[in-house]
JSON list of C-alpha atoms in Angstrom, two decimals:
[
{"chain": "J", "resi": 1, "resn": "UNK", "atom": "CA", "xyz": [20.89, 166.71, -138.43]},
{"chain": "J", "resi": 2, "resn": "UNK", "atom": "CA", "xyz": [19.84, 170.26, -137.86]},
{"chain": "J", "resi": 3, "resn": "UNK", "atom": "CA", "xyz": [21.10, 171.51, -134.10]},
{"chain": "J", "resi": 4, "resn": "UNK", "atom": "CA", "xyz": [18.51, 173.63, -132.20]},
{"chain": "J", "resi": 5, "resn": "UNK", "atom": "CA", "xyz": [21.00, 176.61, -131.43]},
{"chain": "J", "resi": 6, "resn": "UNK", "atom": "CA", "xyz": [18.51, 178.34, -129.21]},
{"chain": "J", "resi": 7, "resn": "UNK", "atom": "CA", "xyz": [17.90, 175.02, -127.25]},
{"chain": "J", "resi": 8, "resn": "UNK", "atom": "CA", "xyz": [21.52, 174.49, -126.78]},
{"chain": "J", "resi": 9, "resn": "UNK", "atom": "CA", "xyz": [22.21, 178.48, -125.69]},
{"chain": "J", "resi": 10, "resn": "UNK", "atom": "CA", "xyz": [19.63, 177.85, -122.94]},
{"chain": "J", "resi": 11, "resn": "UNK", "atom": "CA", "xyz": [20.95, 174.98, -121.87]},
{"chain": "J", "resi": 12, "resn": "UNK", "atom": "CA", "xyz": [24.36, 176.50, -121.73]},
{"chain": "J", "resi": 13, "resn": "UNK", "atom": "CA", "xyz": [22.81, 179.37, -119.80]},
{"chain": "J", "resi": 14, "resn": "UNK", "atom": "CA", "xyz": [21.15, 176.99, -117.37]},
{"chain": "J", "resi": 15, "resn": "UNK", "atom": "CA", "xyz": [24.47, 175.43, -116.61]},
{"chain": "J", "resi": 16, "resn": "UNK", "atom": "CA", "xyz": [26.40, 178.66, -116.19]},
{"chain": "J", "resi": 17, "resn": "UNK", "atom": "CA", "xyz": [23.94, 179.72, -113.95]},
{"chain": "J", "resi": 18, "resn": "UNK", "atom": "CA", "xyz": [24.31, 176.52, -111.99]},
{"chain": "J", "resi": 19, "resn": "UNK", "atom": "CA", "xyz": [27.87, 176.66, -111.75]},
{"chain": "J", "resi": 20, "resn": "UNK", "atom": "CA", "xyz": [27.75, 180.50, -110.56]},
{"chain": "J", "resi": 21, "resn": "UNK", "atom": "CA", "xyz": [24.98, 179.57, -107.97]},
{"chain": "J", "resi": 22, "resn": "UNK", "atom": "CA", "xyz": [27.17, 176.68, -106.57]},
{"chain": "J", "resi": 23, "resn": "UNK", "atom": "CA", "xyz": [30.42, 179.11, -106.96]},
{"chain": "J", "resi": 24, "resn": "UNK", "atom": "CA", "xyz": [28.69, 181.20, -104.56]},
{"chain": "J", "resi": 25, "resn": "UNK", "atom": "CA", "xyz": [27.35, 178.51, -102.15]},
{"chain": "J", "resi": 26, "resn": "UNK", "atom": "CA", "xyz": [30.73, 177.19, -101.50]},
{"chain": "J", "resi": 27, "resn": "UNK", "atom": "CA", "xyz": [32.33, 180.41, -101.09]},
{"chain": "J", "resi": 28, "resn": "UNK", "atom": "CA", "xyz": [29.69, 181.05, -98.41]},
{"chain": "J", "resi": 29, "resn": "UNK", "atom": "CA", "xyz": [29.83, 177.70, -96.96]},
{"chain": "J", "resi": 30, "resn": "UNK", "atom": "CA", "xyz": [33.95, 178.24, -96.86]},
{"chain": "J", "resi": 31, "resn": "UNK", "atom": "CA", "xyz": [33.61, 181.97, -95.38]},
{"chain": "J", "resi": 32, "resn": "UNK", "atom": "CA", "xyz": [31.43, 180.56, -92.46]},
{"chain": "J", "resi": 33, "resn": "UNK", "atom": "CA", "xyz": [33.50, 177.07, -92.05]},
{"chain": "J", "resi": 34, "resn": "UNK", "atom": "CA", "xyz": [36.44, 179.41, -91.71]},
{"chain": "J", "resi": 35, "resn": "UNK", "atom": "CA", "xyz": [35.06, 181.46, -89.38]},
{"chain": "J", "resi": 36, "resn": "UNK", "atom": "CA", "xyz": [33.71, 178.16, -87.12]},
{"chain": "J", "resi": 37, "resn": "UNK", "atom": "CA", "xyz": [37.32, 177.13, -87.59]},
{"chain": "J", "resi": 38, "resn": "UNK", "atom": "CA", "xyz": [38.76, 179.92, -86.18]},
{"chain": "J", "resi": 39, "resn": "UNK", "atom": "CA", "xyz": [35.77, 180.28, -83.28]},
{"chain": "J", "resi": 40, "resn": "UNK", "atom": "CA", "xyz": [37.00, 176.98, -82.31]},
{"chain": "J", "resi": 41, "resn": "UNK", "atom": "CA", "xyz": [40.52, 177.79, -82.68]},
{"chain": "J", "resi": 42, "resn": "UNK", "atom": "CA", "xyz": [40.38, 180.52, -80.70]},
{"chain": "J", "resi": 43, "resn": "UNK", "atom": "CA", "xyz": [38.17, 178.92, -77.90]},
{"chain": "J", "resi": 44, "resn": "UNK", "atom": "CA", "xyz": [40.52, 176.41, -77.35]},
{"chain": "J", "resi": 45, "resn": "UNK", "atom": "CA", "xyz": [43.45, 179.21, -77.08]},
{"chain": "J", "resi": 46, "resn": "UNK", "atom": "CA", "xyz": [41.66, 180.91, -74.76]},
{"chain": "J", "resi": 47, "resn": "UNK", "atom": "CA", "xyz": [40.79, 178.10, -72.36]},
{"chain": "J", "resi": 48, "resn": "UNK", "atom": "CA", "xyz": [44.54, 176.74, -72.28]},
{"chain": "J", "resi": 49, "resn": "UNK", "atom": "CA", "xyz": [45.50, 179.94, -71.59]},
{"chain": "J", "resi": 50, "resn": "UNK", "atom": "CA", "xyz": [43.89, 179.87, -67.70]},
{"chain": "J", "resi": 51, "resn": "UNK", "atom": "CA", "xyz": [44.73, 179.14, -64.42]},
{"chain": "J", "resi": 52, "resn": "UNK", "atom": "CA", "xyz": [42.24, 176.23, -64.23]},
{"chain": "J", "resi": 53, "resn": "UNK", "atom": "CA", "xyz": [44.42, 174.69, -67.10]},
{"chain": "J", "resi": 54, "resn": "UNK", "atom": "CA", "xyz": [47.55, 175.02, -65.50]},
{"chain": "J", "resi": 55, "resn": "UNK", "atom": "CA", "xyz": [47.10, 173.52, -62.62]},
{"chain": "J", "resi": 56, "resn": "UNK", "atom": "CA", "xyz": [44.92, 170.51, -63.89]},
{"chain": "J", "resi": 57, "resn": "UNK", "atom": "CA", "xyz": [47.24, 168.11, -63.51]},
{"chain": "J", "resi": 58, "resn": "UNK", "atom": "CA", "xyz": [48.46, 167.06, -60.31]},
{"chain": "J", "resi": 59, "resn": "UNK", "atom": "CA", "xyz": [52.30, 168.09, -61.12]},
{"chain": "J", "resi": 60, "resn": "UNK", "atom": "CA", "xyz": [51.73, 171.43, -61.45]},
{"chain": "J", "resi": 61, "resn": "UNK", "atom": "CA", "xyz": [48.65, 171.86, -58.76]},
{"chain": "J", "resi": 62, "resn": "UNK", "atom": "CA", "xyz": [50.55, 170.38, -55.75]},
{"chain": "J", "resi": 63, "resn": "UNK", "atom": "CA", "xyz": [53.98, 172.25, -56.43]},
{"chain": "J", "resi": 64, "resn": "UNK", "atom": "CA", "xyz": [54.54, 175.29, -57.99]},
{"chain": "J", "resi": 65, "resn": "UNK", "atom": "CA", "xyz": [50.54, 176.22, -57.65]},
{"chain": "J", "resi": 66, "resn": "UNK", "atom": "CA", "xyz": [51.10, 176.13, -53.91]},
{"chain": "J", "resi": 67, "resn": "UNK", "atom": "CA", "xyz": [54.45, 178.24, -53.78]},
{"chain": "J", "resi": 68, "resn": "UNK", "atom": "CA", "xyz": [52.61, 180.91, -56.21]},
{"chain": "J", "resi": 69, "resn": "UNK", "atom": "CA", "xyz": [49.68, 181.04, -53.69]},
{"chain": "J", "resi": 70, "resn": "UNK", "atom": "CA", "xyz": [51.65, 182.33, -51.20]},
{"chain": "J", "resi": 71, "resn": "UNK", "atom": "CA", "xyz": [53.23, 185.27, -53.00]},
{"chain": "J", "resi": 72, "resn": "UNK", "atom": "CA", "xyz": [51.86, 189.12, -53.79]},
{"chain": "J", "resi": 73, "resn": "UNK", "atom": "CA", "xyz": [51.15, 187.65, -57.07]},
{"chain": "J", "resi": 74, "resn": "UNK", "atom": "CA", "xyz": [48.48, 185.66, -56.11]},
{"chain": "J", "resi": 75, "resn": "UNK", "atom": "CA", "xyz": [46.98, 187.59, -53.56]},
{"chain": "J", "resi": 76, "resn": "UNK", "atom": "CA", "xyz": [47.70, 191.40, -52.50]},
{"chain": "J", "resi": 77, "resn": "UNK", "atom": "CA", "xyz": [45.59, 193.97, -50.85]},
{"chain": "J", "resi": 78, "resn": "UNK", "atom": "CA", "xyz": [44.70, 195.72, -54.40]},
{"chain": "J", "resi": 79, "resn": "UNK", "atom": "CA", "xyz": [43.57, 192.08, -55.43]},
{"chain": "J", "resi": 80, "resn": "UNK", "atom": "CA", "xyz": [45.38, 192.43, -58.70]},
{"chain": "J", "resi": 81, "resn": "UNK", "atom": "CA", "xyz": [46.76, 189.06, -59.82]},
{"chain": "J", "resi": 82, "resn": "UNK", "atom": "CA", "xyz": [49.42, 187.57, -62.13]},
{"chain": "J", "resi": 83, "resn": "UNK", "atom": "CA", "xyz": [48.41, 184.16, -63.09]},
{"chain": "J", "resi": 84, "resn": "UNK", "atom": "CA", "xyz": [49.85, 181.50, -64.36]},
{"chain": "J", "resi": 85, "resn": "UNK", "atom": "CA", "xyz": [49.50, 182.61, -68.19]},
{"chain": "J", "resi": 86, "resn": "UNK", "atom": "CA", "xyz": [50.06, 185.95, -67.21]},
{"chain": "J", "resi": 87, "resn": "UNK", "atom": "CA", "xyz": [53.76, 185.50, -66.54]},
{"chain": "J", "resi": 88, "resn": "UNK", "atom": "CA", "xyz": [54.53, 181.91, -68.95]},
{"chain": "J", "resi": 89, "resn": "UNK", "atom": "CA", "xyz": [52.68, 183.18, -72.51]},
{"chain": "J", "resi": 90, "resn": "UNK", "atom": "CA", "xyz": [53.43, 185.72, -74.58]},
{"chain": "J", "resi": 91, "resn": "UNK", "atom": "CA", "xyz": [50.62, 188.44, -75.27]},
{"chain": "J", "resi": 92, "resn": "UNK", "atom": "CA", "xyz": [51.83, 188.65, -79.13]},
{"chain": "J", "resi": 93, "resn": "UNK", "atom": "CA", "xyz": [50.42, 186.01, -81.35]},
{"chain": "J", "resi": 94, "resn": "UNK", "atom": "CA", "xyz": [53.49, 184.44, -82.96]},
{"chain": "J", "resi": 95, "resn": "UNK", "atom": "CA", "xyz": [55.71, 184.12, -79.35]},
{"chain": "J", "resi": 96, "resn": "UNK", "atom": "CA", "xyz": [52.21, 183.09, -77.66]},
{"chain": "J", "resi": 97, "resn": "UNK", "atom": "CA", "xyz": [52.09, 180.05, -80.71]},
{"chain": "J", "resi": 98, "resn": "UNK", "atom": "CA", "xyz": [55.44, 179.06, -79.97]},
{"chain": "J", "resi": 99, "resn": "UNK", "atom": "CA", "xyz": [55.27, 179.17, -76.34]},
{"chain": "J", "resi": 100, "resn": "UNK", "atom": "CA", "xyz": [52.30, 176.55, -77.52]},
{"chain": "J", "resi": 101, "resn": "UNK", "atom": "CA", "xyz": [54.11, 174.22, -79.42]},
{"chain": "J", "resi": 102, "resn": "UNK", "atom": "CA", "xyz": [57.32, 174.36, -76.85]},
{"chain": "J", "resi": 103, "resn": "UNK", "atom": "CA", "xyz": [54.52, 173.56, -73.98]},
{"chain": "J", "resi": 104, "resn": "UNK", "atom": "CA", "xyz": [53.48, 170.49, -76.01]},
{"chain": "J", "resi": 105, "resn": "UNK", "atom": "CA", "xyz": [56.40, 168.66, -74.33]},
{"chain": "J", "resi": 106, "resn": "UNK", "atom": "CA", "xyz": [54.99, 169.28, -71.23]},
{"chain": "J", "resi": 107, "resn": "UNK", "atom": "CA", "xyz": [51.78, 166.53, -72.27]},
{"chain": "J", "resi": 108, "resn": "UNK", "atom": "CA", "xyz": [54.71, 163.96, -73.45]},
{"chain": "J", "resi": 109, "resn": "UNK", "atom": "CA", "xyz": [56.29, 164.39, -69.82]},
{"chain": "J", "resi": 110, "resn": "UNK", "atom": "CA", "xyz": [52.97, 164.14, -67.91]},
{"chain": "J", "resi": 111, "resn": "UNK", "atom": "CA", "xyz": [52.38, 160.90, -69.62]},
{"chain": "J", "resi": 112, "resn": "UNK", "atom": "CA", "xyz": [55.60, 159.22, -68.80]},
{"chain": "J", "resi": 113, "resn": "UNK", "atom": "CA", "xyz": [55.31, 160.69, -65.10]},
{"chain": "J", "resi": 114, "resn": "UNK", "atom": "CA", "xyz": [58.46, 162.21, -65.36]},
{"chain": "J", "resi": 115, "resn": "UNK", "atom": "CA", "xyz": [57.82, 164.77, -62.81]},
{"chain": "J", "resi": 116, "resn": "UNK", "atom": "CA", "xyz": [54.86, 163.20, -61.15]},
{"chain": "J", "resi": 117, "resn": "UNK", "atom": "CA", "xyz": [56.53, 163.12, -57.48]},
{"chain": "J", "resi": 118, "resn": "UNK", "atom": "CA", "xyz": [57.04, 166.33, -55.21]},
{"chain": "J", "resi": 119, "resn": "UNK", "atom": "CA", "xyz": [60.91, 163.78, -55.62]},
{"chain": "J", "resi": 120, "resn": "UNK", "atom": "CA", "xyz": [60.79, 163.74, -59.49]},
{"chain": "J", "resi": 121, "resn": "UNK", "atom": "CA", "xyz": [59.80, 167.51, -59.37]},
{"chain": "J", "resi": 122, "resn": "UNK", "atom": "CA", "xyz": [62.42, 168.27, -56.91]},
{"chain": "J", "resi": 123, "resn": "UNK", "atom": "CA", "xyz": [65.03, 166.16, -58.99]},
{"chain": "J", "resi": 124, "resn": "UNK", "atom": "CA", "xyz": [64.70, 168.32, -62.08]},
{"chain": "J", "resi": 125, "resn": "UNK", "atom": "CA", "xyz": [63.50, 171.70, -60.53]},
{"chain": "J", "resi": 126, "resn": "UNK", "atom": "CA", "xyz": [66.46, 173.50, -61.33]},
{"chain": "J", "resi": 127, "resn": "UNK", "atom": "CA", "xyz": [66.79, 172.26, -64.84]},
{"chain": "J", "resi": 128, "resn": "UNK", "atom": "CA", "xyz": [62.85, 173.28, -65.23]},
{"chain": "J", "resi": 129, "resn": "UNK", "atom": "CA", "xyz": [63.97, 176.91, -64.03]},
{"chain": "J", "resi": 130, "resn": "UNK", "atom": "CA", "xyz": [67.14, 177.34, -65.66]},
{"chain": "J", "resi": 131, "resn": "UNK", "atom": "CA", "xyz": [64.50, 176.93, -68.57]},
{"chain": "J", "resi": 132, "resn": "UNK", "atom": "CA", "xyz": [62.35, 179.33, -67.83]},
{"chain": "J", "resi": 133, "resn": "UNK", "atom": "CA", "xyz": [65.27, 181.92, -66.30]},
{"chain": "J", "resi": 134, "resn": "UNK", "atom": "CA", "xyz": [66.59, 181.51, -69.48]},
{"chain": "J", "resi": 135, "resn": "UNK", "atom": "CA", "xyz": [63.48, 182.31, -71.81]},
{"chain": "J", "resi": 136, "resn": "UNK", "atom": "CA", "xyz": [62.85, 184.99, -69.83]},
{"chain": "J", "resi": 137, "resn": "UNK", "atom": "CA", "xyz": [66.15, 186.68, -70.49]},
{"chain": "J", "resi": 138, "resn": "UNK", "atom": "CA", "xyz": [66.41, 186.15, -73.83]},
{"chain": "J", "resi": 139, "resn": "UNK", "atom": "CA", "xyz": [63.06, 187.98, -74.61]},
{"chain": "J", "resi": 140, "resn": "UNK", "atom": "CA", "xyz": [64.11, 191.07, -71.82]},
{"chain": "J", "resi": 141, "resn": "UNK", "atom": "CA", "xyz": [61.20, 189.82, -69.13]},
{"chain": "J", "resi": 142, "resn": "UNK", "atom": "CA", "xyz": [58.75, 190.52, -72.11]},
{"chain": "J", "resi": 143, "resn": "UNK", "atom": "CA", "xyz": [55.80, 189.22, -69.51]},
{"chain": "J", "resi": 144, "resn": "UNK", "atom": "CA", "xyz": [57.19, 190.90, -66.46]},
{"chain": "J", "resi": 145, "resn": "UNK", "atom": "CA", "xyz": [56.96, 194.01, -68.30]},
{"chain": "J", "resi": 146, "resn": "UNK", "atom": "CA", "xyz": [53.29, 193.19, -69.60]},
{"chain": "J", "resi": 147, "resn": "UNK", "atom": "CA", "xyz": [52.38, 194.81, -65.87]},
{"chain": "J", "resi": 148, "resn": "UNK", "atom": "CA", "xyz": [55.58, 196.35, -64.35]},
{"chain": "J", "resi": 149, "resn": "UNK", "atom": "CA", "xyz": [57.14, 199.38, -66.72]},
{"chain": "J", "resi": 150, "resn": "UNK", "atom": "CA", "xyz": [60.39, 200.69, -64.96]},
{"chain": "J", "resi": 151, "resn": "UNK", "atom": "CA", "xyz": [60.05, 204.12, -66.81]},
{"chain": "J", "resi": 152, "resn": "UNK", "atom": "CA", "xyz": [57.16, 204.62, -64.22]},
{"chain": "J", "resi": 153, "resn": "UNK", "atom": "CA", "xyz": [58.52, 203.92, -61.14]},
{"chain": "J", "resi": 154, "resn": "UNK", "atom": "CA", "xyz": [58.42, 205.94, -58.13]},
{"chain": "J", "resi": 155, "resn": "UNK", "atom": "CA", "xyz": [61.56, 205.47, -56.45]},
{"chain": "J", "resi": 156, "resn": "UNK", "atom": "CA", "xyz": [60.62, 208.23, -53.72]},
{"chain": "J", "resi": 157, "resn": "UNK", "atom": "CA", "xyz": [57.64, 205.34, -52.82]},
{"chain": "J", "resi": 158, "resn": "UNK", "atom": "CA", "xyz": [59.92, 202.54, -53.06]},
{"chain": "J", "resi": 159, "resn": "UNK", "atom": "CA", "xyz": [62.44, 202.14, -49.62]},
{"chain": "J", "resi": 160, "resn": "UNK", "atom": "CA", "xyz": [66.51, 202.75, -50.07]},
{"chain": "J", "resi": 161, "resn": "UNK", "atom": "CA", "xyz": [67.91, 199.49, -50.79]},
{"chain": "J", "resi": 162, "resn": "UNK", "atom": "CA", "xyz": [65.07, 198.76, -53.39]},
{"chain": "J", "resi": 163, "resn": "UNK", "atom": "CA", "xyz": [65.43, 202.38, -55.30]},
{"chain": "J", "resi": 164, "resn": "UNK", "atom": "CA", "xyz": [68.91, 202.29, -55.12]},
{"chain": "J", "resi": 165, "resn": "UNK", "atom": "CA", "xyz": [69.42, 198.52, -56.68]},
{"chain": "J", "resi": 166, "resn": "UNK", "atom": "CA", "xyz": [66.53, 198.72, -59.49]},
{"chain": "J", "resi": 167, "resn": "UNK", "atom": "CA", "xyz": [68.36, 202.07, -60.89]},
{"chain": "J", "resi": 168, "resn": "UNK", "atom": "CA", "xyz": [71.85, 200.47, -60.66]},
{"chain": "J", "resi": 169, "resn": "UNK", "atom": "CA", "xyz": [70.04, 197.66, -62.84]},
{"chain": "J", "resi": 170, "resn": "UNK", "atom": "CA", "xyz": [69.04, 199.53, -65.03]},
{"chain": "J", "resi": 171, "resn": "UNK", "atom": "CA", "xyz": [72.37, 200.84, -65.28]},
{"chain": "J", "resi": 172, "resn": "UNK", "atom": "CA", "xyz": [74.47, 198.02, -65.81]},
{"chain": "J", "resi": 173, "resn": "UNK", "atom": "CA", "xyz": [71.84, 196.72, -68.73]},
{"chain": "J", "resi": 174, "resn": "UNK", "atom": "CA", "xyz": [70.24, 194.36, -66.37]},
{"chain": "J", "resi": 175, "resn": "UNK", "atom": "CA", "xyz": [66.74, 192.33, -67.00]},
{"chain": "J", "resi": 176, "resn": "UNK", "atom": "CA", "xyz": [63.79, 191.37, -64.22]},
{"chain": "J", "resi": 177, "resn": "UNK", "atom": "CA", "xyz": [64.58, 188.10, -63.58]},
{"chain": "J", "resi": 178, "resn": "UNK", "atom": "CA", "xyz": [68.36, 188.83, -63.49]},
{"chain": "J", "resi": 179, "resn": "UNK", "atom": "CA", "xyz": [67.64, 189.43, -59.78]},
{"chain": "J", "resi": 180, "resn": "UNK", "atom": "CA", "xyz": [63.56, 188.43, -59.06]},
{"chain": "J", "resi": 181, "resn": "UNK", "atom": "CA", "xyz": [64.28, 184.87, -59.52]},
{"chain": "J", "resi": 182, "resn": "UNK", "atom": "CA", "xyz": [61.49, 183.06, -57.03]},
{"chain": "J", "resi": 183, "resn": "UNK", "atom": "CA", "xyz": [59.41, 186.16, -56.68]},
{"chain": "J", "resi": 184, "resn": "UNK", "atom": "CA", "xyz": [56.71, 183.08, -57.41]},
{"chain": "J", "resi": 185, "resn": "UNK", "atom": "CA", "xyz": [58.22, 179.80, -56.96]},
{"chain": "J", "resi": 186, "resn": "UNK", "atom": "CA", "xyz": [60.68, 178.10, -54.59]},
{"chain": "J", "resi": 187, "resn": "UNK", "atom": "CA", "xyz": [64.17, 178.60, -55.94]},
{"chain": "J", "resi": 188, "resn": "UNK", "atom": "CA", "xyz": [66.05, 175.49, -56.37]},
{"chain": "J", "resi": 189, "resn": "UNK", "atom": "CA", "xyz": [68.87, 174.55, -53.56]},
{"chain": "J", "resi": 190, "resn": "UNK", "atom": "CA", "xyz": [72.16, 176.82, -53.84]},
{"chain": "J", "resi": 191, "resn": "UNK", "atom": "CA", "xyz": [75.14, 176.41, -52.61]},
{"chain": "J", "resi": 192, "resn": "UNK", "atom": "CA", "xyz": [75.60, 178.75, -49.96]},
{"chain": "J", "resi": 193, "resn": "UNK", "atom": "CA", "xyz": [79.95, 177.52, -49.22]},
{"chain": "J", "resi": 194, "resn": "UNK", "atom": "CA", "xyz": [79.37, 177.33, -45.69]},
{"chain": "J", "resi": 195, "resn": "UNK", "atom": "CA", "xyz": [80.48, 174.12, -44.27]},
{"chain": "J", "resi": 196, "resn": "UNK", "atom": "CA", "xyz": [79.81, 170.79, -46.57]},
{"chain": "J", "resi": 197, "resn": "UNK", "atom": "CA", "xyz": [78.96, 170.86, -49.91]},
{"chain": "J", "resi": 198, "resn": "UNK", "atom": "CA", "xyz": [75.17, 170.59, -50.09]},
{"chain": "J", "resi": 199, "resn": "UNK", "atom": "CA", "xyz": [74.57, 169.38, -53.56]},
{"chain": "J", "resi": 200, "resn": "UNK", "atom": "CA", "xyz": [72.81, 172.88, -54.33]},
{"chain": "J", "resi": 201, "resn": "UNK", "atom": "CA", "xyz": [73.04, 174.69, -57.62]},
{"chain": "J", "resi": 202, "resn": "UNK", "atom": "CA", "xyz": [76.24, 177.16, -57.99]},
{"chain": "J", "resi": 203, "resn": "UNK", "atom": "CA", "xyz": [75.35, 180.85, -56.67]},
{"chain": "J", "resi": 204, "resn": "UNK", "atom": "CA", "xyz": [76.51, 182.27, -60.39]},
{"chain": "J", "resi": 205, "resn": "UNK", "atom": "CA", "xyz": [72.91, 180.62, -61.43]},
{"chain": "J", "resi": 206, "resn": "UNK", "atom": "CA", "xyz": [71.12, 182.90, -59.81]},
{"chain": "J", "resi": 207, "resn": "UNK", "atom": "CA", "xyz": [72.74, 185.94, -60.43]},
{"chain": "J", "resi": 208, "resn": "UNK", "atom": "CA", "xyz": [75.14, 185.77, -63.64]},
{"chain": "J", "resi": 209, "resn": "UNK", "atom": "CA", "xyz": [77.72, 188.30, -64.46]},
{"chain": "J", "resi": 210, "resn": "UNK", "atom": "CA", "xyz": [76.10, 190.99, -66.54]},
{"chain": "J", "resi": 211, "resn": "UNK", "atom": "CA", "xyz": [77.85, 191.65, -70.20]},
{"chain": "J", "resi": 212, "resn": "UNK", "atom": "CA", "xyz": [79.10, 195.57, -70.42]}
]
């Protein structure tokens, strides 16, 4: 049987050609799937990164929303705000993803209702702060410092007692929310020792020793 070598090279060269043109279609089709992917990815980021998500549910809308409307945070005569995302994620892609995932919890807990009375949210708002007080320290008030540098302040525009405490602060190695706990939200009960015991919180919470 005599094989037709020149019908068997273009055939060859037909398939390679067909393989090459569908090499290239699914790169193409994988370039602009990626980029969809990420489009979407990054749409949803962005959207549960607003106030409007926040405060969807009725937990966090009929608490802690109200007690941040009344602060310079939420309204001032500049009309520069700090919103909820603003202060509670990360800028910086990998502590913004892990402030994600930790946040996940927070779906699990509005499911069960564990919070879903101004009672429930009372029950466990020091817990919920402690929390926060806590991440906040550990990264050096990373989102404080997002807006507020101390390198620039003016203490001569600042009045006595607050120049004289933010360099002694400083001083002493000393964070933001060391001492602007509840700058946006109602602090939990303390214990102020005056008369009966109360049931608050101790007063070390809110303002710990500082390690020299």
């Amino acid at each position: 049987m005599k094989i037709d070598l020149d019908r068997l090279k273009t055939l060859l060269d037909s398939a390679l050609r067909g393989v090459h043109k569908a090499g290239w279609i699914g790169v193409i089709l994988l370039f602009v799937g990626g980029i969809a992917a990420w489009a979407g990815f990054n749409t949803a980021l962005e959207h549960t990164n607003t106030e409007a998500f926040c405060i969807s549910c009725h937990e966090m809308k009929e608490t802690v929303y109200e007690e941040y409307r009344q602060t310079i945070h939420a309204s001032s005569r500049s009309g520069v705000r700090a919103t909820c995302p603003d202060c509670h994620v990360p800028k910086a892609f990998v502590p913004k993803m892990v402030a994600k995932v930790r946040a996940s919890k927070d779906v699990y807990h509005n499911l069960l209702g564990t919070i879903d009375t101004p009672e429930k949210f009372n029950a466990r708002r020091l817990e919920m702060a402690e929390a926060v007080w806590s991440r906040m320290k550990a990264s050096d008030s990373r989102e404080c410092r997002s807006c507020h540098d101390e390198q620039s302040f003016d203490y001569m525009k600042q009045n006595r007692r607050g120049a004289a405490q933010h360099q002694a602060g400083m001083n002493e190695g000393k964070t933001c929310i060391d001492c602007h706990k509840g700058v946006a939200h109602r602090l939990p009960a303390v214990e102020q020792a005056v008369g009966a015991d109360k049931g608050g919180a101790p007063q070390e919470i809110f303002h710990p020793a500082t390690a020299r």
